[in-house]
Coordinates of C-alpha atoms in Angstrom, one line a residue:
Chain B
X1 CA 0.0 0.0 0.0
X2 CA 2.8 2.3 -0.9
X3 CA 1.8 5.8 -1.9
X4 CA 3.7 8.0 -4.3
X5 CA 4.8 10.1 -1.3
X6 CA 6.3 7.2 0.6
X7 CA 8.0 5.9 -2.6
X8 CA 9.9 9.1 -3.1
X9 CA 10.9 9.3 0.6
X10 CA 12.0 5.7 0.3
X11 CA 14.3 6.7 -2.6
X12 CA 15.8 9.5 -0.4
X13 CA 16.4 7.0 2.4
X14 CA 18.2 4.5 0.1
X15 CA 20.2 7.2 -1.7
X16 CA 23.1 7.7 0.8
X17 CA 23.9 4.0 1.0
X18 CA 23.8 3.6 -2.8
X19 CA 25.8 6.7 -3.3
X20 CA 28.7 5.8 -1.0
X21 CA 28.9 2.2 -2.3
X22 CA 28.8 3.5 -5.9
X23 CA 31.7 5.9 -5.3
X24 CA 33.6 3.2 -3.3
X25 CA 33.2 0.7 -6.2
X26 CA 33.7 3.0 -9.2
X27 CA 36.3 5.5 -8.3
X28 CA 39.2 3.2 -7.1
X29 CA 38.3 0.5 -9.7
X30 CA 38.4 3.0 -12.6
X31 CA 41.7 4.3 -11.3
X32 CA 43.1 0.7 -11.2
X33 CA 41.7 0.2 -14.7
X34 CA 43.5 3.4 -15.8
X35 CA 46.8 2.4 -14.3
X36 CA 46.6 -1.1 -15.7
X37 CA 47.1 0.4 -19.2
X38 CA 50.0 2.7 -18.0
X39 CA 53.7 2.2 -17.4
X40 CA 53.8 3.6 -13.9
X41 CA 56.7 3.0 -11.7
X42 CA 57.0 5.8 -9.1
X43 CA 60.4 4.7 -7.8
X44 CA 61.9 5.1 -11.3
X45 CA 59.9 8.2 -12.0
X46 CA 58.4 6.5 -15.0
X47 CA 54.9 7.4 -16.1
X48 CA 53.6 6.6 -19.6
X49 CA 49.8 6.9 -19.6
X50 CA 49.1 4.5 -22.4
X51 CA 51.0 1.3 -23.3
X52 CA 48.0 -0.7 -24.4
X53 CA 47.7 -4.2 -23.1
X54 CA 51.4 -4.7 -22.4
X55 CA 50.9 -5.0 -18.6
X56 CA 48.2 -7.6 -19.1
X57 CA 50.4 -9.5 -21.5
X58 CA 53.4 -9.5 -19.3
X59 CA 51.4 -10.3 -16.1
X60 CA 49.5 -13.2 -17.7
X61 CA 52.6 -14.6 -19.4
X62 CA 54.9 -14.4 -16.4
X63 CA 55.7 -17.7 -14.7
X64 CA 54.8 -16.1 -11.3
X65 CA 51.2 -15.6 -12.5
X66 CA 50.7 -19.2 -13.4
X67 CA 52.2 -20.5 -10.2
X68 CA 50.3 -18.0 -8.1
X69 CA 47.0 -19.2 -9.7
X70 CA 48.0 -22.8 -9.0
X71 CA 48.9 -21.9 -5.4
X72 CA 45.6 -20.0 -4.9
X73 CA 43.6 -22.9 -6.2
X74 CA 45.5 -25.4 -4.1
X75 CA 45.1 -23.3 -1.0
X76 CA 41.4 -22.6 -1.5
X77 CA 40.6 -26.3 -2.5
X78 CA 42.6 -27.6 0.5
X79 CA 40.8 -25.3 2.9
X80 CA 37.4 -26.1 1.4
X81 CA 37.9 -29.9 1.6
X82 CA 38.9 -29.7 5.3
X83 CA 36.2 -27.2 6.3
X84 CA 33.3 -28.8 4.4
X85 CA 34.3 -32.4 5.2
X86 CA 35.0 -31.5 8.9
X87 CA 32.0 -29.2 9.0
X88 CA 29.5 -31.8 7.9
X89 CA 30.8 -34.3 10.4
X90 CA 30.9 -31.8 13.2
X91 CA 27.4 -30.6 12.4
X92 CA 26.0 -34.1 12.5
X93 CA 27.9 -34.8 15.8
X94 CA 26.7 -31.6 17.5
X95 CA 23.1 -32.6 16.5
X96 CA 23.3 -35.8 18.6
X97 CA 21.9 -35.9 22.1
X98 CA 24.7 -35.1 24.6
X99 CA 25.5 -33.4 27.9
X100 CA 26.8 -29.8 27.7
X101 CA 25.9 -29.3 24.0
X102 CA 26.0 -25.5 24.4
X103 CA 29.5 -25.5 25.8
X104 CA 30.8 -27.8 23.0
X105 CA 29.3 -25.4 20.5
X106 CA 31.1 -22.5 22.1
X107 CA 34.4 -24.5 22.1
X108 CA 34.0 -25.3 18.4
X109 CA 33.1 -21.8 17.3
X110 CA 35.9 -20.1 19.2
X111 CA 38.5 -20.0 16.4
X112 CA 36.3 -18.0 14.1
X113 CA 36.6 -15.0 16.4
X114 CA 40.4 -15.0 16.6
X115 CA 41.9 -12.3 14.5
X116 CA 43.9 -13.6 11.5
X117 CA 47.2 -12.2 12.7
X118 CA 46.9 -13.8 16.1
X119 CA 46.0 -17.2 14.8
X120 CA 48.8 -17.1 12.3
X121 CA 51.4 -16.1 14.8
X122 CA 50.2 -18.5 17.5
X123 CA 50.3 -21.4 15.0
X124 CA 53.6 -20.3 13.5
X125 CA 55.5 -19.9 16.8
X126 CA 53.8 -22.2 19.3
X127 CA 52.9 -25.1 17.1
X128 CA 54.9 -25.1 13.9
X129 CA 58.2 -23.8 15.3
X130 CA 60.9 -26.4 14.8
X131 CA 62.8 -25.8 18.1
X132 CA 60.1 -24.9 20.5
X133 CA 56.8 -25.7 18.8
X134 CA 54.3 -28.2 20.4
X135 CA 54.4 -30.3 17.2
X136 CA 58.1 -30.8 17.6
X137 CA 57.7 -32.1 21.1
X138 CA 55.0 -34.4 19.9
X139 CA 57.2 -35.7 17.1
X140 CA 60.1 -36.2 19.6
X141 CA 57.8 -37.9 22.1
X142 CA 57.0 -40.5 19.4
X143 CA 60.6 -40.8 18.5
X144 CA 60.4 -39.0 15.2
X145 CA 62.5 -36.2 13.9
X146 CA 61.1 -32.7 14.5
X147 CA 59.6 -31.4 11.3
X148 CA 60.0 -27.8 10.1
X149 CA 56.4 -27.2 8.9
X150 CA 56.7 -23.7 7.6
X151 CA 59.7 -24.3 5.5
X152 CA 59.1 -27.9 4.5
X153 CA 55.4 -27.7 3.9
X154 CA 54.5 -24.0 3.9
X155 CA 51.4 -24.3 1.8
X156 CA 50.0 -27.1 4.0
X157 CA 50.8 -25.1 7.1
X158 CA 48.9 -22.1 5.9
X159 CA 46.0 -24.3 4.8
X160 CA 45.9 -25.8 8.4
X161 CA 45.9 -22.3 10.0
X162 CA 43.1 -20.9 7.7
X163 CA 41.1 -24.1 7.8
X164 CA 41.2 -24.0 11.6
X165 CA 39.7 -20.4 11.4
X166 CA 36.9 -21.3 9.0
X167 CA 35.9 -24.7 10.2
X168 CA 33.6 -23.1 12.9
X169 CA 31.9 -21.1 10.2
X170 CA 31.1 -24.1 8.0
X171 CA 30.1 -26.1 11.1
X172 CA 27.7 -23.4 12.4
X173 CA 25.9 -23.0 9.0
X174 CA 25.7 -26.7 8.3
X175 CA 24.4 -27.3 11.9
X176 CA 21.7 -24.8 11.2
X177 CA 20.8 -26.7 8.1
X178 CA 20.9 -30.1 9.8
X179 CA 18.6 -28.9 12.5
X180 CA 16.0 -27.9 10.0
X181 CA 15.9 -31.5 8.7
X182 CA 12.5 -33.0 9.8
X183 CA 13.0 -35.8 12.2
X184 CA 10.0 -37.6 10.7
X185 CA 11.8 -38.2 7.5
X186 CA 14.7 -39.7 9.2
X187 CA 12.5 -41.9 11.4
X188 CA 10.6 -43.1 8.4
X189 CA 13.8 -44.1 6.7
X190 CA 14.9 -45.8 9.9
X191 CA 11.7 -47.8 10.1
X192 CA 12.2 -48.8 6.5
X193 CA 15.5 -50.3 7.6
X194 CA 17.8 -47.8 5.9
X195 CA 21.4 -48.1 7.2
X196 CA 23.0 -45.0 8.8
X197 CA 25.2 -44.7 5.7
X198 CA 22.4 -44.8 3.2
X199 CA 20.4 -42.4 5.4
X200 CA 23.3 -40.0 5.3
X201 CA 23.8 -40.5 1.5
X202 CA 20.1 -40.3 0.4
X203 CA 18.5 -38.0 3.0
X204 CA 21.0 -35.9 4.9
X205 CA 23.4 -35.0 2.2
X206 CA 20.8 -33.9 -0.4
X207 CA 19.2 -31.8 2.4
X208 CA 22.5 -30.2 3.1
X209 CA 23.5 -29.6 -0.5
X210 CA 22.2 -26.0 -0.6
X211 CA 23.9 -25.0 2.6
X212 CA 27.1 -26.7 1.4
X213 CA 26.9 -24.7 -1.8
X214 CA 26.5 -21.5 0.1
X215 CA 29.4 -22.2 2.4
X216 CA 31.6 -23.1 -0.6
X217 CA 30.8 -19.9 -2.4
X218 CA 31.1 -17.5 0.6
X219 CA 34.3 -19.1 1.8
X220 CA 35.8 -19.0 -1.7
X221 CA 35.1 -15.3 -1.9
X222 CA 36.8 -14.7 1.4
X223 CA 39.6 -17.2 0.8
X224 CA 40.6 -15.8 -2.6
X225 CA 41.8 -12.7 -0.7
X226 CA 43.6 -14.4 2.2
X227 CA 46.4 -12.0 3.1
X228 CA 47.3 -11.6 6.8
X229 CA 48.0 -15.3 7.3
X230 CA 50.6 -15.3 4.5
X231 CA 51.9 -11.9 5.5
X232 CA 53.0 -12.9 9.0
X233 CA 54.0 -16.5 8.3
X234 CA 55.9 -16.9 5.0
X235 CA 55.6 -13.4 3.5
X236 CA 54.8 -15.1 0.2
X237 CA 58.0 -17.2 0.1
X238 CA 58.3 -21.0 -0.5
X239 CA 55.4 -21.4 -3.0
X240 CA 52.8 -19.6 -0.9
X241 CA 52.4 -16.6 -3.1
X242 CA 48.7 -16.5 -4.0
X243 CA 47.3 -14.2 -6.7
X244 CA 46.3 -11.7 -4.0
X245 CA 49.7 -11.7 -2.6
X246 CA 51.4 -11.4 -6.0
X247 CA 49.4 -8.3 -6.8
X248 CA 50.2 -6.9 -3.4
X249 CA 53.9 -7.4 -4.0
X250 CA 53.8 -5.9 -7.5
X251 CA 51.9 -2.8 -6.2
X252 CA 53.4 -2.1 -2.8
X253 CA 56.8 -3.9 -2.7
X254 CA 58.2 -3.5 -6.2
X255 CA 56.0 -0.5 -6.9
X256 CA 55.2 -1.5 -10.4
X257 CA 51.8 0.1 -10.4
X258 CA 50.9 -0.7 -14.0
X259 CA 51.7 -4.3 -13.8
X260 CA 50.1 -4.7 -10.4
X261 CA 46.9 -2.9 -11.5
X262 CA 46.6 -5.3 -14.5
X263 CA 47.0 -8.1 -12.0
X264 CA 44.3 -6.5 -9.8
X265 CA 41.9 -6.3 -12.6
X266 CA 42.5 -10.0 -13.4
X267 CA 41.8 -10.8 -9.7
X268 CA 38.6 -8.8 -9.8
X269 CA 37.5 -10.7 -12.9
X270 CA 38.3 -14.1 -11.4
X271 CA 36.5 -13.3 -8.2
X272 CA 33.4 -12.1 -10.1
X273 CA 33.1 -15.5 -11.8
X274 CA 32.6 -17.0 -8.4
X275 CA 30.4 -14.2 -7.2
X276 CA 27.9 -14.6 -10.1
X277 CA 27.1 -18.1 -8.8
X278 CA 26.6 -16.9 -5.3
X279 CA 24.4 -14.1 -6.3
X280 CA 22.1 -16.4 -8.3
X281 CA 21.5 -18.5 -5.2
X282 CA 21.0 -15.5 -2.9
X283 CA 18.7 -13.9 -5.5
X284 CA 16.6 -17.0 -5.9
X285 CA 16.1 -17.2 -2.1
X286 CA 15.0 -13.5 -2.0
X287 CA 12.0 -14.4 -4.1
X288 CA 10.6 -16.8 -1.5
Chain A
X1 CA 7.4 -39.4 18.7
X2 CA 10.8 -38.8 20.2
X3 CA 13.4 -41.3 19.4
X4 CA 14.5 -43.4 22.4
X5 CA 18.0 -42.5 23.5
X6 CA 19.9 -44.9 25.6
X7 CA 22.1 -43.3 28.3
X8 CA 25.1 -45.2 27.0
X9 CA 24.7 -43.7 23.5
X10 CA 24.4 -40.3 25.0
X11 CA 27.5 -40.6 27.1
X12 CA 29.4 -41.9 24.0
X13 CA 28.3 -38.9 21.9
X14 CA 29.2 -36.6 24.8
X15 CA 32.7 -38.0 25.1
X16 CA 33.3 -37.8 21.4
X17 CA 31.9 -34.2 21.0
X18 CA 33.8 -32.9 24.0
X19 CA 37.0 -34.5 22.8
X20 CA 36.8 -32.9 19.4
X21 CA 35.5 -29.6 20.8
X22 CA 38.5 -29.4 23.2
X23 CA 40.9 -30.3 20.3
X24 CA 39.6 -27.5 18.2
X25 CA 39.7 -25.0 21.0
X26 CA 43.1 -26.2 22.1
X27 CA 45.2 -23.5 20.4
X28 CA 43.3 -20.8 22.2
X29 CA 43.5 -22.7 25.5
X30 CA 47.3 -23.2 25.0
X31 CA 47.8 -19.5 24.3
X32 CA 45.8 -18.7 27.4
X33 CA 48.0 -21.0 29.6
X34 CA 51.2 -19.8 28.0
X35 CA 50.3 -16.2 28.7
X36 CA 50.6 -16.9 32.4
X37 CA 54.0 -18.7 32.2
X38 CA 57.4 -17.2 32.5
X39 CA 59.3 -17.0 29.2
X40 CA 61.5 -19.9 30.3
X41 CA 58.6 -22.1 31.3
X42 CA 56.9 -21.2 28.0
X43 CA 59.5 -23.1 26.0
X44 CA 60.4 -25.7 28.5
X45 CA 60.9 -29.3 27.3
X46 CA 58.7 -31.2 27.9
X47 CA 55.9 -28.6 27.8
X48 CA 54.2 -28.0 31.2
X49 CA 50.4 -27.9 31.3
X50 CA 48.7 -26.6 34.4
X51 CA 51.2 -26.9 37.2
X52 CA 53.7 -24.0 37.0
X53 CA 54.2 -20.7 38.8
X54 CA 51.3 -18.7 37.4
X55 CA 52.4 -15.1 36.8
X56 CA 50.7 -12.0 35.3
X57 CA 54.0 -10.4 34.5
X58 CA 53.5 -10.8 30.8
X59 CA 50.4 -8.8 30.8
X60 CA 51.9 -6.0 32.7
X61 CA 55.0 -6.1 30.5
X62 CA 52.9 -5.9 27.3
X63 CA 50.8 -3.1 28.8
X64 CA 53.8 -1.1 30.0
X65 CA 56.4 -1.5 27.4
X66 CA 54.7 -1.4 24.1
X67 CA 52.2 0.7 22.3
X68 CA 49.5 -1.8 23.3
X69 CA 47.1 0.9 24.9
X70 CA 47.2 2.9 21.6
X71 CA 46.5 -0.1 19.5
X72 CA 43.6 -1.1 21.7
X73 CA 42.2 2.4 21.5
X74 CA 42.6 2.3 17.8
X75 CA 40.8 -1.0 17.5
X76 CA 37.9 0.2 19.6
X77 CA 37.6 3.5 17.7
X78 CA 37.9 1.9 14.3
X79 CA 35.6 -1.1 15.0
X80 CA 32.9 0.8 16.8
X81 CA 33.2 4.0 14.7
X82 CA 32.9 2.2 11.4
X83 CA 30.0 0.1 12.6
X84 CA 28.0 3.1 13.9
X85 CA 28.7 5.1 10.8
X86 CA 27.5 2.1 8.7
X87 CA 24.3 1.8 10.9
X88 CA 23.6 5.4 10.4
X89 CA 23.6 5.0 6.6
X90 CA 22.1 1.5 6.5
X91 CA 19.1 1.9 8.8
X92 CA 17.1 4.3 6.5
X93 CA 18.1 2.3 3.4
X94 CA 17.1 -1.1 4.9
X95 CA 14.0 0.4 6.3
X96 CA 12.8 1.8 3.0
X97 CA 13.6 -1.5 1.2
X98 CA 11.8 -3.6 3.7
X99 CA 8.7 -1.5 4.0
X100 CA 8.4 0.3 0.7
X101 CA 9.8 -2.4 -1.7
X102 CA 9.9 -1.3 -5.3
X103 CA 10.5 -3.1 -8.5
X104 CA 14.3 -2.5 -8.2
X105 CA 14.7 -3.3 -4.5
X106 CA 16.0 -6.8 -5.2
X107 CA 18.5 -5.6 -7.8
X108 CA 19.8 -2.9 -5.4
X109 CA 20.2 -5.4 -2.7
X110 CA 22.1 -7.8 -4.9
X111 CA 24.2 -5.0 -6.4
X112 CA 25.2 -3.9 -2.8
X113 CA 26.2 -7.5 -2.1
X114 CA 28.3 -7.6 -5.2
X115 CA 30.4 -4.7 -4.0
X116 CA 31.4 -6.9 -1.1
X117 CA 32.9 -9.3 -3.5
X118 CA 35.4 -6.9 -5.0
X119 CA 38.9 -8.2 -4.1
X120 CA 40.5 -5.6 -1.9
X121 CA 43.8 -6.0 -3.6
X122 CA 42.3 -4.8 -6.9
X123 CA 41.8 -1.3 -5.5
X124 CA 44.8 -1.2 -3.1
X125 CA 46.9 1.4 -4.9
X126 CA 44.1 3.8 -5.7
X127 CA 43.2 3.8 -2.0
X128 CA 46.8 4.5 -1.0
X129 CA 46.9 7.4 -3.5
X130 CA 43.5 8.8 -2.4
X131 CA 44.6 8.5 1.3
X132 CA 47.9 10.3 0.6
X133 CA 46.1 13.0 -1.5
X134 CA 43.8 13.8 1.4
X135 CA 46.6 13.4 3.9
X136 CA 44.9 10.7 5.9
X137 CA 47.3 7.8 5.6
X138 CA 47.7 6.1 9.0
X139 CA 44.7 7.9 10.4
X140 CA 41.7 6.5 12.3
X141 CA 39.2 8.3 10.1
X142 CA 40.5 6.6 7.0
X143 CA 40.1 3.1 8.5
X144 CA 36.7 4.0 9.9
X145 CA 35.5 5.0 6.5
X146 CA 37.0 2.1 4.6
X147 CA 35.8 -0.6 7.1
X148 CA 32.4 1.1 7.0
X149 CA 32.3 0.7 3.2
X150 CA 33.5 -2.9 3.3
X151 CA 30.8 -3.9 5.9
X152 CA 28.0 -1.7 4.7
X153 CA 26.5 -4.4 2.4
X154 CA 26.4 -6.8 5.3
X155 CA 24.8 -4.3 7.6
X156 CA 22.1 -3.4 5.0
X157 CA 21.4 -7.0 4.4
X158 CA 21.2 -8.0 8.0
X159 CA 18.9 -5.1 8.9
X160 CA 16.8 -5.8 5.8
X161 CA 16.2 -9.4 6.8
X162 CA 15.3 -8.3 10.4
X163 CA 13.0 -5.5 9.3
X164 CA 11.2 -7.7 6.8
X165 CA 10.1 -9.8 9.7
X166 CA 8.2 -6.9 11.3
X167 CA 4.6 -7.4 10.4
X168 CA 3.2 -4.7 8.1
X169 CA -0.3 -4.9 9.8
X170 CA 1.2 -3.1 12.8
X171 CA 2.1 -0.2 10.6
X172 CA -1.3 -0.1 9.1
X173 CA -3.0 -0.2 12.5
X174 CA -0.8 2.7 13.7
X175 CA -1.7 4.7 10.5
X176 CA -5.4 4.0 11.1
X177 CA -5.0 5.5 14.6
X178 CA -3.7 8.6 12.9
X179 CA 0.0 8.3 13.6
X180 CA 2.2 10.5 11.5
X181 CA 5.1 8.9 9.6
X182 CA 7.5 10.4 12.2
X183 CA 5.6 9.0 15.1
X184 CA 5.1 5.7 13.4
X185 CA 8.9 5.4 13.1
X186 CA 9.7 6.6 16.6
X187 CA 7.0 4.8 18.6
X188 CA 6.1 1.8 16.6
X189 CA 8.9 0.6 14.5
X190 CA 12.0 1.5 16.4
X191 CA 11.2 -0.5 19.5
X192 CA 10.5 -3.6 17.3
X193 CA 13.7 -3.0 15.4
X194 CA 16.1 -2.6 18.3
X195 CA 17.0 -6.3 18.7
X196 CA 17.9 -6.6 15.1
X197 CA 19.9 -3.5 15.1
X198 CA 21.8 -4.6 18.2
X199 CA 22.7 -8.0 16.7
X200 CA 23.8 -6.2 13.5
X201 CA 26.1 -3.9 15.5
X202 CA 27.5 -6.8 17.4
X203 CA 28.4 -8.9 14.4
X204 CA 29.9 -5.9 12.5
X205 CA 32.1 -4.9 15.4
X206 CA 33.5 -8.4 15.4
X207 CA 34.1 -8.3 11.6
X208 CA 35.7 -4.8 11.8
X209 CA 37.9 -5.8 14.8
X210 CA 39.4 -8.8 13.0
X211 CA 39.8 -7.1 9.5
X212 CA 43.4 -7.7 8.6
X213 CA 44.1 -6.3 5.1
X214 CA 43.4 -2.6 5.1
X215 CA 44.3 -2.3 8.8
X216 CA 47.7 -3.8 8.1
X217 CA 48.5 -2.0 4.9
X218 CA 47.1 1.5 5.5
X219 CA 48.5 2.1 9.0
X220 CA 52.0 2.4 10.4
X221 CA 51.9 3.5 14.0
X222 CA 49.3 6.2 14.9
X223 CA 46.2 4.4 13.7
X224 CA 47.6 0.9 14.0
X225 CA 44.9 -1.4 15.6
X226 CA 45.5 -4.7 17.4
X227 CA 45.7 -6.7 14.1
X228 CA 48.8 -4.6 13.1
X229 CA 50.2 -4.5 16.6
X230 CA 50.2 -8.3 16.8
X231 CA 51.7 -8.6 13.3
X232 CA 54.7 -6.7 14.6
X233 CA 55.4 -9.7 16.9
X234 CA 56.5 -11.7 13.8
X235 CA 59.7 -9.7 13.9
X236 CA 62.6 -11.5 15.6
X237 CA 62.6 -9.4 18.7
X238 CA 59.0 -10.4 19.2
X239 CA 59.8 -14.1 19.7
X240 CA 58.7 -14.3 23.2
X241 CA 56.0 -16.9 23.5
X242 CA 54.6 -15.8 26.9
X243 CA 54.4 -12.1 25.9
X244 CA 53.1 -13.0 22.4
X245 CA 50.4 -15.1 24.2
X246 CA 49.5 -12.3 26.6
X247 CA 49.2 -9.8 23.8
X248 CA 47.1 -12.3 21.8
X249 CA 44.8 -13.0 24.6
X250 CA 44.2 -9.3 25.3
X251 CA 43.5 -8.8 21.6
X252 CA 41.0 -11.6 21.2
X253 CA 39.3 -11.9 24.6
X254 CA 36.7 -9.1 24.2
X255 CA 35.7 -10.3 20.7
X256 CA 35.6 -13.9 21.7
X257 CA 33.1 -13.1 24.4
X258 CA 31.0 -10.9 22.1
X259 CA 31.2 -13.6 19.4
X260 CA 29.8 -16.3 21.6
X261 CA 26.8 -14.1 22.2
X262 CA 26.3 -13.6 18.5
X263 CA 26.5 -17.2 17.1
X264 CA 22.9 -17.1 15.8
X265 CA 23.3 -13.8 14.1
X266 CA 26.5 -15.0 12.5
X267 CA 24.7 -17.5 10.3
X268 CA 22.1 -14.9 9.2
X269 CA 24.6 -12.1 8.7
X270 CA 27.2 -14.1 6.7
X271 CA 24.9 -16.1 4.5
X272 CA 22.8 -13.1 3.5
X273 CA 19.7 -15.0 4.5
X274 CA 20.5 -17.9 2.2
X275 CA 20.6 -20.2 5.2
X276 CA 18.2 -19.7 8.1

């Protein structure tokens, strides 16, 4: 029952939010786009406003680009496998009858609220450190050689750190989905003599599929721009340089703004491919 | 018909869940314990668990020697400031979209969400340039504005999903009784919206507190919040486990407590209503 009057005041109420987001999105992005076609290296006082697609060509054909894409994919895939697999199992576990369910939930969710720099440094020093880390003691306790995680398996180490941070997120969302599963359906299947495994495969997993998709998409968007965890652990060395990190290095460390901006635009395009899928799901849900 | 649960099964699930829960929580627990050890105890071989001389000297050392108080102040100003600024802009927008939905409302909402998916690194250098141009590098106001912009889509979405649950009949009833639009907002809608706004504020303070891209790259000392302060411990002179632990615990404790209160809102806020 919206009147013309309320419609125009609605427009005025929405305007500030749309305006700031429009400026936020367009101004810096246009600048990046502009720089991506320029040869701009402030440290050498080089500025040539138009060199065509040279930056894109040299960024895309450099070996560091290809390896950074591979690293990014490995990192994101590794984290997704751990968090989704662990999250489904944890969600099903937390849904079981038990004592102190609320406290267990709190314990499981804790890591999500730890700031990235803290979790990265705690893992790096107190767990992974080859001399004094807990894992080294554990290895020695079982009579094995201490293992230098961050220099021997740096990518895996970062995957462990970030997966630890995101496991609670996946668990919490999947738990919400598990709890919305009607118990009648499960009971009916139980009476029909379905085994736990086939119940999981034919009833629970299909029910969770939408929640899993949402978790995958949201996490992918956040994981594509992992930064702090790499920054404080390996600083991009030993094959942990993701696309985000490569662009950061080109822009701020080597100050090759043109090349870095071309990389930035490529990162934006790649992220948008994932985003489109997420938006479709969210948009569909909005209609209900 | 409730399923029969044998006590034995329940105890089994309890043991398993507690075991895994404690394992996941262990790094936080270990940091907490280490923060009360002396530096020598912190790296003792074999590690000591509960029985050691508990000391608070690490906390006083971190508080006294470093720029911890400044970083804490910065974190509070940036997290709270950006959230409140975002609320100020988002409440009217979410309100209008929930109660006077137009043909384009859905498109606007989705477009706002899409801005959230822009990789930060894609606009890093322009932001540095703009900040330098306005002379606001390493200032709190810069971080307040940027974090507000980053979280604005989430704030609008969360508020929108809350507002949409307020029944429209109440508004009509108020209008029938002759309430003006102003009175309608102040006396009818606001009280019903407060819980939703409060949860939105809570979740966004948490997100802003833990943001670790812009806060690290756009600050040096003056506006450096706890994320950046802790990152400085990765330098060699910072390799003191007990002090690192104490600083870490102080940085995460307030947010951990707030986070536990906002578990439910977390699902709603971070899935944009796609999972309820």
